[in-house]
XYZ file of C-alpha atoms in Angstrom:
269
model
C 13.388 55.042 -2.628
C 13.794 58.462 -0.797
C 13.394 59.034 2.930
C 9.685 59.988 2.890
C 8.952 57.110 0.667
C 10.920 54.793 3.026
C 8.841 56.068 6.194
C 5.708 55.391 4.347
C 7.050 51.931 3.412
C 7.459 51.058 7.233
C 4.052 52.640 8.440
C 2.224 50.414 5.840
C 4.245 47.317 7.236
C 3.321 48.303 10.887
C -0.047 49.048 10.301
C -0.681 45.259 9.493
C -1.358 45.541 5.911
C -0.064 42.452 3.873
C 2.425 42.981 1.220
C 2.603 40.101 -1.010
C 6.123 39.260 -2.640
C 6.607 36.472 -5.065
C 7.138 33.302 -3.101
C 6.165 34.742 0.408
C 3.970 36.990 2.006
C 4.559 39.850 4.653
C 1.644 40.654 7.297
C 1.502 41.891 10.712
C 5.340 41.535 10.785
C 5.139 37.698 10.126
C 6.708 35.950 7.396
C 4.903 32.856 5.537
C 6.723 30.678 3.205
C 4.603 28.636 0.708
C 4.055 25.253 1.835
C 6.836 22.420 1.160
C 6.066 19.843 -1.333
C 5.205 16.390 0.285
C 8.397 14.282 0.460
C 8.538 11.510 -2.008
C 8.046 8.026 -0.745
C 11.664 6.337 -0.768
C 12.170 4.111 -3.546
C 13.142 0.589 -2.751
C 14.593 -2.395 -4.972
C 12.107 -4.578 -6.590
C 13.824 -7.470 -5.477
C 14.186 -10.941 -7.314
C 10.670 -12.039 -6.920
C 8.340 -9.785 -9.119
C 6.012 -12.469 -10.755
C 7.791 -14.124 -13.725
C 4.611 -13.436 -15.719
C 3.524 -9.830 -15.008
C 0.619 -9.262 -12.656
C -1.750 -8.084 -15.421
C -1.284 -11.034 -17.248
C -1.735 -13.490 -14.318
C -4.961 -15.408 -13.948
C -5.490 -14.153 -10.686
C -4.715 -10.815 -9.969
C -7.470 -9.024 -8.309
C -7.476 -6.894 -4.986
C -8.261 -9.650 -2.573
C -5.058 -11.999 -2.101
C -6.096 -14.101 0.726
C -8.143 -16.920 -1.802
C -7.929 -17.206 -5.523
C -11.836 -17.897 -6.134
C -14.730 -17.659 -3.755
C -15.308 -21.222 -3.157
C -11.508 -22.020 -2.336
C -9.793 -22.347 0.958
C -8.664 -19.192 2.383
C -4.623 -18.868 2.896
C -3.189 -19.088 6.305
C -1.951 -16.046 8.118
C -3.498 -12.679 9.840
C -5.863 -10.758 7.311
C -4.779 -7.022 6.914
C -6.338 -4.433 4.664
C -3.679 -2.177 3.183
C -4.841 1.233 1.824
C -3.941 4.304 1.004
C -3.781 7.285 -1.933
C -1.411 7.709 -4.630
C -0.482 11.293 -4.783
C 2.083 13.944 -6.195
C 3.924 16.224 -4.467
C 1.515 18.578 -4.209
C -0.705 16.306 -2.591
C -2.987 15.858 -5.455
C -4.497 12.544 -6.218
C -3.310 10.709 -9.216
C -5.875 9.333 -11.299
C -5.617 5.786 -13.242
C -2.319 5.116 -11.559
C -1.777 1.245 -11.683
C -0.941 -0.231 -8.520
C 0.679 -3.799 -8.155
C 1.561 -5.287 -5.028
C 3.446 -8.650 -4.492
C 4.413 -10.691 -1.178
C 5.432 -13.530 0.402
C 2.984 -15.973 1.921
C 2.509 -16.438 5.902
C 5.104 -19.093 5.676
C 7.658 -16.470 4.242
C 8.004 -18.088 0.771
C 7.504 -16.326 -2.577
C 5.753 -17.981 -5.738
C 8.547 -17.812 -7.676
C 11.320 -20.257 -9.082
C 14.012 -18.277 -7.697
C 12.629 -18.964 -4.209
C 12.761 -22.783 -4.747
C 15.650 -23.303 -2.044
C 13.234 -21.475 0.570
C 12.266 -24.925 2.932
C 9.203 -23.115 3.777
C 5.950 -24.456 2.587
C 4.375 -22.816 -0.350
C 0.540 -21.561 0.551
C -1.176 -22.771 -2.796
C -4.324 -20.913 -1.567
C -2.620 -17.408 -1.493
C -2.741 -15.308 -4.586
C 0.855 -13.631 -3.632
C 0.055 -10.506 -6.027
C -2.651 -8.155 -6.851
C -3.153 -4.988 -8.997
C -5.498 -1.964 -9.330
C -6.025 1.289 -11.130
C -6.874 4.141 -9.024
C -9.947 6.464 -9.822
C -10.168 10.485 -9.573
C -9.436 10.137 -5.595
C -6.272 8.302 -6.331
C -7.124 5.447 -3.775
C -6.301 2.082 -3.760
C -7.282 -0.936 -1.655
C -5.728 -4.749 -1.043
C -7.058 -7.201 1.153
C -4.016 -9.750 2.099
C -2.311 -11.569 4.831
C 0.892 -10.378 6.979
C 3.731 -11.755 5.058
C 6.157 -13.969 6.716
C 9.845 -13.392 7.082
C 12.029 -15.172 4.711
C 15.883 -15.932 4.359
C 17.935 -12.753 4.180
C 15.098 -10.458 5.231
C 13.876 -10.186 8.949
C 11.321 -7.326 8.153
C 7.851 -8.552 6.966
C 7.066 -6.273 3.863
C 5.118 -5.614 0.681
C 6.395 -5.093 -2.621
C 4.682 -1.806 -4.212
C 5.284 -0.659 -8.007
C 3.181 2.246 -9.177
C 2.669 3.452 -13.078
C 1.061 6.471 -14.070
C 1.129 8.677 -17.306
C 3.196 11.784 -16.691
C 5.243 10.495 -13.714
C 8.170 8.274 -12.826
C 8.053 4.906 -11.960
C 7.507 4.270 -8.187
C 8.900 1.054 -6.775
C 8.806 0.809 -2.937
C 8.038 -1.595 0.138
C 5.668 -1.173 3.100
C 6.610 -2.300 6.562
C 4.548 -2.640 9.696
C 4.763 -0.800 12.956
C 3.802 -3.956 14.813
C 7.405 -5.672 14.053
C 9.370 -2.976 14.962
C 12.331 -4.962 16.105
C 12.408 -7.106 12.956
C 12.499 -4.058 11.226
C 15.295 -2.496 12.654
C 17.182 -5.921 12.087
C 16.078 -5.701 8.304
C 19.212 -4.400 6.205
C 17.064 -2.500 3.869
C 15.075 -0.943 6.289
C 17.943 0.235 8.100
C 19.422 1.980 5.025
C 16.978 4.605 5.277
C 17.007 7.710 7.577
C 14.500 8.027 10.261
C 12.170 10.129 8.211
C 12.213 7.601 5.381
C 11.291 4.957 8.068
C 8.245 6.763 8.888
C 7.282 7.226 5.332
C 7.275 3.413 4.368
C 6.128 1.957 8.073
C 2.344 1.270 8.395
C 0.797 1.835 11.487
C -1.900 -0.958 12.291
C -5.071 -0.699 13.690
C -6.443 -3.928 15.316
C -10.110 -3.462 16.135
C -11.722 -5.600 18.371
C -14.175 -8.303 16.972
C -17.324 -6.740 18.642
C -17.276 -3.754 16.547
C -15.294 -4.437 13.518
C -16.980 -4.889 10.012
C -15.762 -7.261 7.594
C -13.337 -5.567 5.580
C -14.022 -7.851 2.370
C -16.995 -5.603 1.865
C -14.527 -2.952 0.726
C -13.010 -4.796 -1.548
C -15.658 -4.683 -4.228
C -13.717 -5.264 -7.119
C -12.448 -8.661 -5.546
C -15.807 -9.639 -3.872
C -17.639 -9.274 -7.643
C -14.953 -11.552 -9.146
C -14.880 -14.026 -6.641
C -18.951 -14.134 -6.466
C -19.142 -14.807 -10.081
C -16.648 -17.631 -9.999
C -18.515 -19.056 -7.152
C -21.951 -18.761 -8.699
C -20.559 -20.573 -11.745
C -19.124 -23.424 -9.485
C -22.269 -23.684 -7.811
C -24.471 -24.277 -11.027
C -22.342 -27.029 -11.950
C -21.620 -29.017 -8.803
C -23.430 -30.686 -6.181
C -25.683 -28.484 -4.015
C -25.458 -29.878 -0.683
C -22.130 -31.070 0.224
C -19.939 -28.173 -1.532
C -21.860 -25.559 0.307
C -21.376 -27.103 3.587
C -17.757 -27.234 3.125
C -17.666 -23.492 2.077
C -19.527 -22.487 5.004
C -17.158 -24.188 7.125
C -14.291 -22.953 5.754
C -15.164 -19.411 6.005
C -16.174 -19.778 9.866
C -12.618 -21.402 10.585
C -10.403 -19.256 8.273
C -11.931 -15.675 8.115
C -10.912 -13.442 11.172
C -11.195 -9.739 11.547
C -8.502 -7.858 9.540
C -5.588 -5.526 10.797
C -6.221 -2.175 9.046
C -2.924 0.268 7.946
C -2.602 3.174 5.550
C 0.123 3.735 3.077
C -0.223 6.827 1.023
C 2.388 6.848 -1.764
C 4.120 10.039 -3.126
C 5.359 9.835 -6.715
C 7.479 12.359 -8.853
C 6.550 13.867 -12.059
C 8.500 12.562 -15.209
């Protein structure tokens, strides 16, 4: 480039004309870099308590973990809705991703033979695991209870495993901001750096009873399954006493759920 050409080049830049160069842009003497990819959700160990029969083959594996069938008693514990989206590093939703969760009940015990030495009682009304396949928006939702602490772990957590065509399997855990001190005493949580902790810690919203809707209305898949089972039972059972028990159970066990968002970013294979 000779002197005249260089002067014209500088005049063009100073006039504010945008010059595009692969990977970056100059305009009005400012530099724009392309947006960074989203950080991957930290991988965490699957642990020893993934269901002994795969979740897909379980009799009860829908998205409402609080009870197994519509007329059954609800599990004990604080209800919580955990929802979010499965995304790639470009922020695009991942369609047809299989999202599986498993966790301890409110007493801190897993429904697994390897947890048989745990002295806590097993809540047989709890489902312990769930499964859903995302749609075009990549979203998922589970209605569950806040898990209890168990021997060896101080942080209350839910295990996640995501499988999708063209992506590496992602295995992680989500934690809750409500229990920050317990999180910081947990060995697996403490291994994460600050950024990693932020990515797996769910901020909980605890709306008042006055303006909170029943979150189970958002769990259409779970409601449909459980409602069908309840209707089938109602056709073969006594029409008065079981209905009274069901109504009493729902009034005493359903409480307004907390809510939290847990978006998961997975890597392409």
